[in-house]
């Protein structure tokens, strides 16, 4: 083997194709998620009508040329409302899920690597937090601080931190007992390096999967809050809120209730599909 | 074939080839023929890589990945095995032919009770009802002399010892009443003192049930205890087939003779003369006490494991640490590595105090002592490539990165005889032996003075283990690195060590040059260890009395640990009133070893 060949073989970069190693399903899911994100940003500019304006007498109107997604229980244009609400759903649920994942992961790692008193204290605190039903907890917070996007993000983020914490802590504890972590300790590596170099790389997949799950929960929590009047304040709404406010149209199969429900389904399913199809080395390179 | 004289199992013209990716096929088994009569135990014997396991697997119609059976016939009873369709093969394996592997632990599901796993083959193949299967299992447990045959089934695999698990695995293999049982090195991973008992149980059950069996082993003395006839394999070819007595006493083939010579107790490697000017030891340890749990008022650990251990390792020399599992070998390695801080004692590295905790050691000290673990697969980070794993210590100790690091990774791989192509693989894409080589390479990346090898070959197949052992010897020769080589296996220790230390219940009972294992008198425990190694006679196992057998395999109890001499209960020459009252003194024997015992050299010589 020539010297040139040698370096080529040990070159650290693994060449990836344009699909980033995603499967076909993963590519579709990624495109959908990107499209929804774009809509969330530019949606309001595309809306044919102002979101709060009552534009027709036809309540729960069907899909038509004038109202592509029909009209709602007050006679407002659904397309405009969907486009307008996208940024609330995505703009709250994504950061809230990210916040929950981030704090849950950091605290979980801290508990697992520090052990002892730190671990005990953190675990008890999380256990206490998880005891409050999420609706009651948000009720109290929103009642105290008022409802704003920031408050909603923080509330949802805090509510779903313990779940992530528990998962991360238990997986990290398992991994810490493995010999490759012992080997790193024996090498003299310090805890932060061990967490970042040895433990965390083995946790990316479970953390992302957990993130997908939390995201779905948060979308549902938001719609419950809107229903109670504690979420996004009218005339604005999120997709879950749209479903709730148009629930009466369900018996007649009105698009006003179906379309936002479908939007939620498409969003949550594609996020989870995207996460699941992220190239997990194992499946990809076996055999 | 309805000829009444036709043998029960017949293999003819068997050829198996193996292929590394892209490379030309290599023959592994070449035109192999043998037959087995009903109720006969046939041994396939040969050294590592001779094709024993491949031949045994072919009896199940199975070829390992990368291998294929290219020619030949295998008939078991009335079944033409190689002609079976895939679904037929599945039914045939596990019912008509069963397999007992080297590591029973790997074959049991840790989360299921033993009974349900032992009877599963019988239920899967619909041979009997659950109740009948459980009755049969209990009958087998009794035949295999398992303690508590009624209750053992309701335990979980981790609640029984390794020797018991191996016997339970045999029960699982026998539950379907198979036509043929294949035993593949079933005692190789066990302590010698446990092996005796397992061999004894296997032989009894085989005789009692008239089982037809193939016994695969590299160990002639072990085979001599069980087999009726032996096929000697070398390089995939049959060298000689003869009844065991003939093989032992009038072997014809020169290769068989060389195997016999190798099995005779003798040292294979010339001892490297230890520098006479007694250069300062790389590592010198004295009065080491360590254990688990917090320290009590006297500064003793709540669960003490190691007691007053002391030894030295010279530069480039190899200290072997031997003892039964649980005696504290791994604990010793962890204490030296600083992972488990010692409670008492001093450790000197190159004559300078080595702090007990890894966190207090200087970079030079950290770099000088490296540890390699037994379980190669969990010792490698599954999320990193081989190159990434090796780059870590390079950056950590030597600040090496980029092209320099890549060059060094290539060198390290070369040192452990791994192909550069493996650099970009992840650990789960490597074989067990390759993983252990990467572990060694990671230790070498530090450029250490001493590598602590904790049973590094014990979890590997014999063939792979031998190669890793050879590699270690080579590294030590070429790099001058000293090794502390921990093993439960006498022959492994003999193959590589200059000095040996025999541990029993966390105490060094005998220490000295390797020759100490060959010459008497010796510490009573060392003698028991050696006496448990099977000898090259067919009647060796018969000659061992039941009482001696029990003594050999009697484990440690809590009570033993608190005796001044923990070996007291098992010791054939113990002195009641002395050994159980006063700690045994350390004395030098004329052969150059030190032992901890109340008996004098003369007394021991007479007893042995
Ligand atoms: N983490 C631990 N906590 C408590 N006891 C342990 C721990 N690890 C090992 N031991 C005990 O210490 C003793 C020695 O174990 P070990 O050093 O692993 O023995 P060996 O390597 O010789 O098989 C055993 O009795 C074992 O049960
Ligand atoms: S001290 Fe006593 S019990 Fe211990 S090994 Fe020696 S003779 Fe046996
Ligand atoms: Mg061990």
mmCIF file of N, CA, C and O in Angstrom, chain A residues 203-280:
data_model
loop_
_atom_site.group_PDB
_atom_site.id
_atom_site.type_symbol
_atom_site.label_atom_id
_atom_site.label_comp_id
_atom_site.label_asym_id
_atom_site.label_seq_id
_atom_site.Cartn_x
_atom_site.Cartn_y
_atom_site.Cartn_z
ATOM 1 N N UNK A 203 -25.603 8.813 23.174
ATOM 2 C CA UNK A 203 -26.951 9.133 23.629
ATOM 3 C C UNK A 203 -27.734 9.955 22.634
ATOM 4 O O UNK A 203 -28.876 10.300 22.871
ATOM 5 N N UNK A 204 -27.109 10.295 21.512
ATOM 6 C CA UNK A 204 -27.770 11.180 20.565
ATOM 7 C C UNK A 204 -29.110 10.599 20.108
ATOM 8 O O UNK A 204 -30.138 11.288 20.136
ATOM 9 N N UNK A 205 -29.104 9.335 19.735
ATOM 10 C CA UNK A 205 -30.337 8.737 19.212
ATOM 11 C C UNK A 205 -31.467 8.761 20.254
ATOM 12 O O UNK A 205 -32.551 9.265 19.967
ATOM 13 N N UNK A 206 -31.251 8.242 21.465
ATOM 14 C CA UNK A 206 -32.353 8.284 22.440
ATOM 15 C C UNK A 206 -32.801 9.710 22.789
ATOM 16 O O UNK A 206 -33.990 9.943 22.963
ATOM 17 N N UNK A 207 -31.867 10.660 22.829
ATOM 18 C CA UNK A 207 -32.259 12.027 23.172
ATOM 19 C C UNK A 207 -33.149 12.607 22.068
ATOM 20 O O UNK A 207 -34.166 13.228 22.342
ATOM 21 N N UNK A 208 -32.784 12.343 20.803
ATOM 22 C CA UNK A 208 -33.589 12.872 19.706
ATOM 23 C C UNK A 208 -34.971 12.227 19.681
ATOM 24 O O UNK A 208 -35.983 12.885 19.457
ATOM 25 N N UNK A 209 -35.012 10.921 19.900
ATOM 26 C CA UNK A 209 -36.292 10.232 19.920
ATOM 27 C C UNK A 209 -37.171 10.826 21.013
ATOM 28 O O UNK A 209 -38.365 11.088 20.806
ATOM 29 N N UNK A 210 -36.566 11.067 22.153
ATOM 30 C CA UNK A 210 -37.295 11.657 23.262
ATOM 31 C C UNK A 210 -37.788 13.056 22.890
ATOM 32 O O UNK A 210 -38.920 13.422 23.181
ATOM 33 N N UNK A 211 -36.957 13.794 22.175
ATOM 34 C CA UNK A 211 -37.341 15.131 21.737
ATOM 35 C C UNK A 211 -38.606 15.063 20.869
ATOM 36 O O UNK A 211 -39.543 15.836 21.062
ATOM 37 N N UNK A 212 -38.642 14.118 19.946
ATOM 38 C CA UNK A 212 -39.808 13.974 19.071
ATOM 39 C C UNK A 212 -41.077 13.735 19.871
ATOM 40 O O UNK A 212 -42.137 14.303 19.600
ATOM 41 N N UNK A 213 -40.937 12.910 20.873
ATOM 42 C CA UNK A 213 -42.088 12.570 21.718
ATOM 43 C C UNK A 213 -42.559 13.787 22.509
ATOM 44 O O UNK A 213 -43.744 14.107 22.554
ATOM 45 N N UNK A 214 -41.607 14.483 23.123
ATOM 46 C CA UNK A 214 -41.947 15.685 23.909
ATOM 47 C C UNK A 214 -42.634 16.712 23.016
ATOM 48 O O UNK A 214 -43.554 17.394 23.425
ATOM 49 N N UNK A 215 -42.154 16.818 21.787
ATOM 50 C CA UNK A 215 -42.721 17.789 20.867
ATOM 51 C C UNK A 215 -44.219 17.511 20.671
ATOM 52 O O UNK A 215 -45.046 18.418 20.740
ATOM 53 N N UNK A 216 -44.555 16.262 20.458
ATOM 54 C CA UNK A 216 -45.958 15.901 20.267
ATOM 55 C C UNK A 216 -46.756 16.264 21.515
ATOM 56 O O UNK A 216 -47.842 16.859 21.430
ATOM 57 N N UNK A 217 -46.226 15.923 22.677
ATOM 58 C CA UNK A 217 -46.937 16.231 23.925
ATOM 59 C C UNK A 217 -47.192 17.734 24.041
ATOM 60 O O UNK A 217 -48.258 18.164 24.464
ATOM 61 N N UNK A 218 -46.196 18.523 23.661
ATOM 62 C CA UNK A 218 -46.320 19.969 23.833
ATOM 63 C C UNK A 218 -47.378 20.538 22.894
ATOM 64 O O UNK A 218 -48.180 21.390 23.281
ATOM 65 N N UNK A 219 -47.421 20.021 21.657
ATOM 66 C CA UNK A 219 -48.475 20.468 20.729
ATOM 67 C C UNK A 219 -49.847 20.181 21.345
ATOM 68 O O UNK A 219 -50.755 21.015 21.311
ATOM 69 N N UNK A 220 -49.983 19.016 21.943
ATOM 70 C CA UNK A 220 -51.271 18.660 22.562
ATOM 71 C C UNK A 220 -51.558 19.537 23.771
ATOM 72 O O UNK A 220 -52.686 19.998 23.967
ATOM 73 N N UNK A 221 -50.512 19.796 24.567
ATOM 74 C CA UNK A 221 -50.701 20.644 25.752
ATOM 75 C C UNK A 221 -51.174 22.039 25.333
ATOM 76 O O UNK A 221 -52.096 22.604 25.930
ATOM 77 N N UNK A 222 -50.555 22.555 24.265
ATOM 78 C CA UNK A 222 -50.920 23.897 23.793
ATOM 79 C C UNK A 222 -52.392 23.964 23.435
ATOM 80 O O UNK A 222 -53.088 24.921 23.775
ATOM 81 N N UNK A 223 -52.869 22.919 22.743
ATOM 82 C CA UNK A 223 -54.273 22.960 22.327
ATOM 83 C C UNK A 223 -55.191 22.874 23.534
ATOM 84 O O UNK A 223 -56.231 23.535 23.586
ATOM 85 N N UNK A 224 -54.813 22.094 24.552
ATOM 86 C CA UNK A 224 -55.633 22.030 25.760
ATOM 87 C C UNK A 224 -55.687 23.402 26.418
ATOM 88 O O UNK A 224 -56.734 23.845 26.883
ATOM 89 N N UNK A 225 -54.537 24.069 26.452
ATOM 90 C CA UNK A 225 -54.490 25.388 27.091
ATOM 91 C C UNK A 225 -55.359 26.389 26.322
ATOM 92 O O UNK A 225 -56.092 27.175 26.926
ATOM 93 N N UNK A 226 -55.290 26.340 24.992
ATOM 94 C CA UNK A 226 -56.111 27.245 24.188
ATOM 95 C C UNK A 226 -57.582 26.999 24.495
ATOM 96 O O UNK A 226 -58.378 27.920 24.604
ATOM 97 N N UNK A 227 -57.924 25.750 24.623
ATOM 98 C CA UNK A 227 -59.309 25.370 24.898
ATOM 99 C C UNK A 227 -59.778 25.994 26.207
ATOM 100 O O UNK A 227 -60.910 26.461 26.325
ATOM 101 N N UNK A 228 -58.885 26.029 27.176
ATOM 102 C CA UNK A 228 -59.241 26.613 28.470
ATOM 103 C C UNK A 228 -59.096 28.133 28.444
ATOM 104 O O UNK A 228 -59.290 28.792 29.471
ATOM 105 N N UNK A 229 -58.715 28.648 27.317
ATOM 106 C CA UNK A 229 -58.568 30.096 27.225
ATOM 107 C C UNK A 229 -57.261 30.598 27.804
ATOM 108 O O UNK A 229 -57.090 31.792 28.031
ATOM 109 N N UNK A 230 -56.322 29.678 28.052
ATOM 110 C CA UNK A 230 -55.057 30.083 28.679
ATOM 111 C C UNK A 230 -53.906 30.127 27.688
ATOM 112 O O UNK A 230 -52.810 30.549 28.011
ATOM 113 N N UNK A 231 -54.185 29.638 26.461
ATOM 114 C CA UNK A 231 -53.104 29.555 25.492
ATOM 115 C C UNK A 231 -52.955 30.866 24.742
ATOM 116 O O UNK A 231 -53.033 31.944 25.325
ATOM 117 N N UNK A 232 -52.751 30.727 23.435
ATOM 118 C CA UNK A 232 -52.651 31.904 22.581
ATOM 119 C C UNK A 232 -53.991 32.642 22.645
ATOM 120 O O UNK A 232 -55.054 32.026 22.563
ATOM 121 N N UNK A 233 -53.922 33.948 22.796
ATOM 122 C CA UNK A 233 -55.172 34.697 22.952
ATOM 123 C C UNK A 233 -55.791 35.052 21.593
ATOM 124 O O UNK A 233 -55.080 35.393 20.658
ATOM 125 N N UNK A 234 -57.143 34.956 21.496
ATOM 126 C CA UNK A 234 -57.851 35.287 20.252
ATOM 127 C C UNK A 234 -57.569 36.739 19.868
ATOM 128 O O UNK A 234 -57.335 37.557 20.773
ATOM 129 N N UNK A 235 -57.604 37.086 18.626
ATOM 130 C CA UNK A 235 -58.064 36.243 17.514
ATOM 131 C C UNK A 235 -57.010 35.260 17.040
ATOM 132 O O UNK A 235 -57.254 34.486 16.149
ATOM 133 N N UNK A 236 -55.796 35.327 17.626
ATOM 134 C CA UNK A 236 -54.769 34.377 17.186
ATOM 135 C C UNK A 236 -55.018 33.019 17.829
ATOM 136 O O UNK A 236 -55.755 32.904 18.815
ATOM 137 N N UNK A 237 -54.397 32.016 17.250
ATOM 138 C CA UNK A 237 -54.582 30.679 17.808
ATOM 139 C C UNK A 237 -53.443 29.793 17.335
ATOM 140 O O UNK A 237 -52.625 30.221 16.507
ATOM 141 N N UNK A 238 -53.353 28.603 17.881
ATOM 142 C CA UNK A 238 -52.433 27.615 17.324
ATOM 143 C C UNK A 238 -53.284 26.519 16.697
ATOM 144 O O UNK A 238 -54.502 26.515 16.830
ATOM 145 N N UNK A 239 -52.641 25.565 16.029
ATOM 146 C CA UNK A 239 -53.419 24.556 15.301
ATOM 147 C C UNK A 239 -54.336 23.772 16.231
ATOM 148 O O UNK A 239 -55.471 23.468 15.908
ATOM 149 N N UNK A 240 -53.815 23.437 17.386
ATOM 150 C CA UNK A 240 -54.642 22.708 18.347
ATOM 151 C C UNK A 240 -55.850 23.552 18.733
ATOM 152 O O UNK A 240 -56.973 23.058 18.824
ATOM 153 N N UNK A 241 -55.627 24.847 18.932
ATOM 154 C CA UNK A 241 -56.716 25.751 19.273
ATOM 155 C C UNK A 241 -57.757 25.787 18.165
ATOM 156 O O UNK A 241 -58.965 25.826 18.427
ATOM 157 N N UNK A 242 -57.290 25.750 16.903
ATOM 158 C CA UNK A 242 -58.224 25.765 15.776
ATOM 159 C C UNK A 242 -59.126 24.538 15.808
ATOM 160 O O UNK A 242 -60.326 24.611 15.536
ATOM 161 N N UNK A 243 -58.530 23.391 16.126
ATOM 162 C CA UNK A 243 -59.350 22.173 16.202
ATOM 163 C C UNK A 243 -60.415 22.352 17.279
ATOM 164 O O UNK A 243 -61.602 22.095 17.057
ATOM 165 N N UNK A 244 -59.959 22.823 18.431
ATOM 166 C CA UNK A 244 -60.885 22.956 19.561
ATOM 167 C C UNK A 244 -62.044 23.897 19.224
ATOM 168 O O UNK A 244 -63.197 23.587 19.473
ATOM 169 N N UNK A 245 -61.699 25.070 18.693
ATOM 170 C CA UNK A 245 -62.764 26.068 18.515
ATOM 171 C C UNK A 245 -63.749 25.644 17.439
ATOM 172 O O UNK A 245 -64.890 26.098 17.431
ATOM 173 N N UNK A 246 -63.337 24.746 16.548
ATOM 174 C CA UNK A 246 -64.230 24.329 15.470
ATOM 175 C C UNK A 246 -64.817 22.942 15.695
ATOM 176 O O UNK A 246 -65.331 22.318 14.774
ATOM 177 N N UNK A 247 -64.722 22.485 16.938
ATOM 178 C CA UNK A 247 -65.132 21.110 17.216
ATOM 179 C C UNK A 247 -66.585 20.832 16.830
ATOM 180 O O UNK A 247 -66.931 19.724 16.436
ATOM 181 N N UNK A 248 -67.434 21.859 16.899
ATOM 182 C CA UNK A 248 -68.843 21.675 16.547
ATOM 183 C C UNK A 248 -69.024 21.260 15.091
ATOM 184 O O UNK A 248 -70.039 20.670 14.733
ATOM 185 N N UNK A 249 -68.053 21.590 14.277
ATOM 186 C CA UNK A 249 -68.177 21.258 12.864
ATOM 187 C C UNK A 249 -67.844 19.820 12.552
ATOM 188 O O UNK A 249 -67.976 19.359 11.419
ATOM 189 N N UNK A 250 -67.417 19.083 13.579
ATOM 190 C CA UNK A 250 -66.957 17.717 13.347
ATOM 191 C C UNK A 250 -68.069 16.834 12.786
ATOM 192 O O UNK A 250 -67.854 16.062 11.856
ATOM 193 N N UNK A 251 -69.312 17.009 13.323
ATOM 194 C CA UNK A 251 -70.435 16.159 12.886
ATOM 195 C C UNK A 251 -70.712 16.364 11.406
ATOM 196 O O UNK A 251 -71.068 15.417 10.709
ATOM 197 N N UNK A 252 -70.493 17.572 10.919
ATOM 198 C CA UNK A 252 -70.784 17.804 9.504
ATOM 199 C C UNK A 252 -69.517 17.627 8.643
ATOM 200 O O UNK A 252 -69.542 17.880 7.448
ATOM 201 N N UNK A 253 -68.449 17.191 9.274
ATOM 202 C CA UNK A 253 -67.220 16.950 8.530
ATOM 203 C C UNK A 253 -66.627 18.216 7.951
ATOM 204 O O UNK A 253 -66.050 18.209 6.873
ATOM 205 N N UNK A 254 -66.765 19.319 8.673
ATOM 206 C CA UNK A 254 -66.284 20.593 8.151
ATOM 207 C C UNK A 254 -64.769 20.596 8.037
ATOM 208 O O UNK A 254 -64.084 20.095 8.927
ATOM 209 N N UNK A 255 -64.223 21.154 6.925
ATOM 210 C CA UNK A 255 -62.768 21.249 6.799
ATOM 211 C C UNK A 255 -62.162 22.075 7.941
ATOM 212 O O UNK A 255 -61.000 21.865 8.285
ATOM 213 N N UNK A 256 -62.942 22.959 8.531
ATOM 214 C CA UNK A 256 -62.399 23.821 9.585
ATOM 215 C C UNK A 256 -61.833 23.027 10.759
ATOM 216 O O UNK A 256 -60.896 23.467 11.420
ATOM 217 N N UNK A 257 -62.396 21.858 11.029
ATOM 218 C CA UNK A 257 -61.859 21.047 12.119
ATOM 219 C C UNK A 257 -60.866 20.009 11.593
ATOM 220 O O UNK A 257 -59.895 19.668 12.245
ATOM 221 N N UNK A 258 -61.122 19.513 10.370
ATOM 222 C CA UNK A 258 -60.253 18.457 9.842
ATOM 223 C C UNK A 258 -58.873 18.982 9.447
ATOM 224 O O UNK A 258 -57.849 18.358 9.756
ATOM 225 N N UNK A 259 -58.857 20.125 8.767
ATOM 226 C CA UNK A 259 -57.577 20.603 8.221
ATOM 227 C C UNK A 259 -56.538 20.846 9.330
ATOM 228 O O UNK A 259 -55.417 20.333 9.241
ATOM 229 N N UNK A 260 -56.877 21.595 10.407
ATOM 230 C CA UNK A 260 -55.832 21.778 11.435
ATOM 231 C C UNK A 260 -55.414 20.463 12.080
ATOM 232 O O UNK A 260 -54.240 20.279 12.398
ATOM 233 N N UNK A 261 -56.367 19.546 12.219
ATOM 234 C CA UNK A 261 -56.006 18.244 12.784
ATOM 235 C C UNK A 261 -55.004 17.540 11.877
ATOM 236 O O UNK A 261 -54.009 16.963 12.344
ATOM 237 N N UNK A 262 -55.279 17.612 10.561
ATOM 238 C CA UNK A 262 -54.360 16.977 9.619
ATOM 239 C C UNK A 262 -52.985 17.657 9.687
ATOM 240 O O UNK A 262 -51.948 16.996 9.668
ATOM 241 N N UNK A 263 -52.997 18.974 9.801
ATOM 242 C CA UNK A 263 -51.718 19.697 9.898
ATOM 243 C C UNK A 263 -50.903 19.198 11.088
ATOM 244 O O UNK A 263 -49.695 18.969 10.980
ATOM 245 N N UNK A 264 -51.581 19.076 12.244
ATOM 246 C CA UNK A 264 -50.888 18.596 13.443
ATOM 247 C C UNK A 264 -50.311 17.210 13.191
ATOM 248 O O UNK A 264 -49.146 16.925 13.488
ATOM 249 N N UNK A 265 -51.153 16.347 12.594
ATOM 250 C CA UNK A 265 -50.710 14.975 12.356
ATOM 251 C C UNK A 265 -49.485 14.968 11.447
ATOM 252 O O UNK A 265 -48.478 14.307 11.724
ATOM 253 N N UNK A 266 -49.573 15.736 10.342
ATOM 254 C CA UNK A 266 -48.465 15.758 9.382
ATOM 255 C C UNK A 266 -47.190 16.249 10.075
ATOM 256 O O UNK A 266 -46.114 15.654 9.936
ATOM 257 N N UNK A 267 -47.324 17.314 10.868
ATOM 258 C CA UNK A 267 -46.149 17.881 11.532
ATOM 259 C C UNK A 267 -45.512 16.882 12.502
ATOM 260 O O UNK A 267 -44.305 16.598 12.426
ATOM 261 N N UNK A 268 -46.331 16.335 13.393
ATOM 262 C CA UNK A 268 -45.745 15.468 14.418
ATOM 263 C C UNK A 268 -45.210 14.185 13.801
ATOM 264 O O UNK A 268 -44.135 13.722 14.165
ATOM 265 N N UNK A 269 -45.958 13.636 12.836
ATOM 266 C CA UNK A 269 -45.485 12.394 12.231
ATOM 267 C C UNK A 269 -44.188 12.635 11.465
ATOM 268 O O UNK A 269 -43.238 11.863 11.586
ATOM 269 N N UNK A 270 -44.117 13.759 10.716
ATOM 270 C CA UNK A 270 -42.880 13.917 9.945
ATOM 271 C C UNK A 270 -41.702 14.204 10.854
ATOM 272 O O UNK A 270 -40.602 13.753 10.567
ATOM 273 N N UNK A 271 -41.915 14.945 11.931
ATOM 274 C CA UNK A 271 -40.776 15.160 12.849
ATOM 275 C C UNK A 271 -40.276 13.841 13.403
ATOM 276 O O UNK A 271 -39.071 13.569 13.429
ATOM 277 N N UNK A 272 -41.200 12.983 13.811
ATOM 278 C CA UNK A 272 -40.773 11.706 14.380
ATOM 279 C C UNK A 272 -40.171 10.778 13.338
ATOM 280 O O UNK A 272 -39.219 10.053 13.620
ATOM 281 N N UNK A 273 -40.737 10.819 12.114
ATOM 282 C CA UNK A 273 -40.148 9.997 11.048
ATOM 283 C C UNK A 273 -38.740 10.476 10.735
ATOM 284 O O UNK A 273 -37.812 9.668 10.563
ATOM 285 N N UNK A 274 -38.580 11.787 10.692
ATOM 286 C CA UNK A 274 -37.264 12.349 10.395
ATOM 287 C C UNK A 274 -36.248 11.885 11.436
ATOM 288 O O UNK A 274 -35.155 11.423 11.117
ATOM 289 N N UNK A 275 -36.656 11.962 12.711
ATOM 290 C CA UNK A 275 -35.741 11.567 13.784
ATOM 291 C C UNK A 275 -35.404 10.081 13.686
ATOM 292 O O UNK A 275 -34.247 9.681 13.772
ATOM 293 N N UNK A 276 -36.446 9.281 13.445
ATOM 294 C CA UNK A 276 -36.200 7.837 13.370
ATOM 295 C C UNK A 276 -35.285 7.480 12.217
ATOM 296 O O UNK A 276 -34.567 6.487 12.275
ATOM 297 N N UNK A 277 -35.344 8.257 11.137
ATOM 298 C CA UNK A 277 -34.577 7.826 9.973
ATOM 299 C C UNK A 277 -33.214 8.497 9.936
ATOM 300 O O UNK A 277 -32.469 8.301 9.000
ATOM 301 N N UNK A 278 -32.899 9.287 10.954
ATOM 302 C CA UNK A 278 -31.548 9.847 10.986
ATOM 303 C C UNK A 278 -30.569 8.692 10.940
ATOM 304 O O UNK A 278 -30.805 7.659 11.553
ATOM 305 N N UNK A 279 -29.476 8.845 10.180
ATOM 306 C CA UNK A 279 -28.609 7.685 9.976
ATOM 307 C C UNK A 279 -28.076 7.153 11.300
ATOM 308 O O UNK A 279 -27.185 7.738 11.895
ATOM 309 N N UNK A 280 -28.669 6.077 11.784
ATOM 310 C CA UNK A 280 -28.084 5.391 12.929
ATOM 311 C C UNK A 280 -27.085 4.456 12.294
ATOM 312 O O UNK A 280 -27.435 3.642 11.468
#
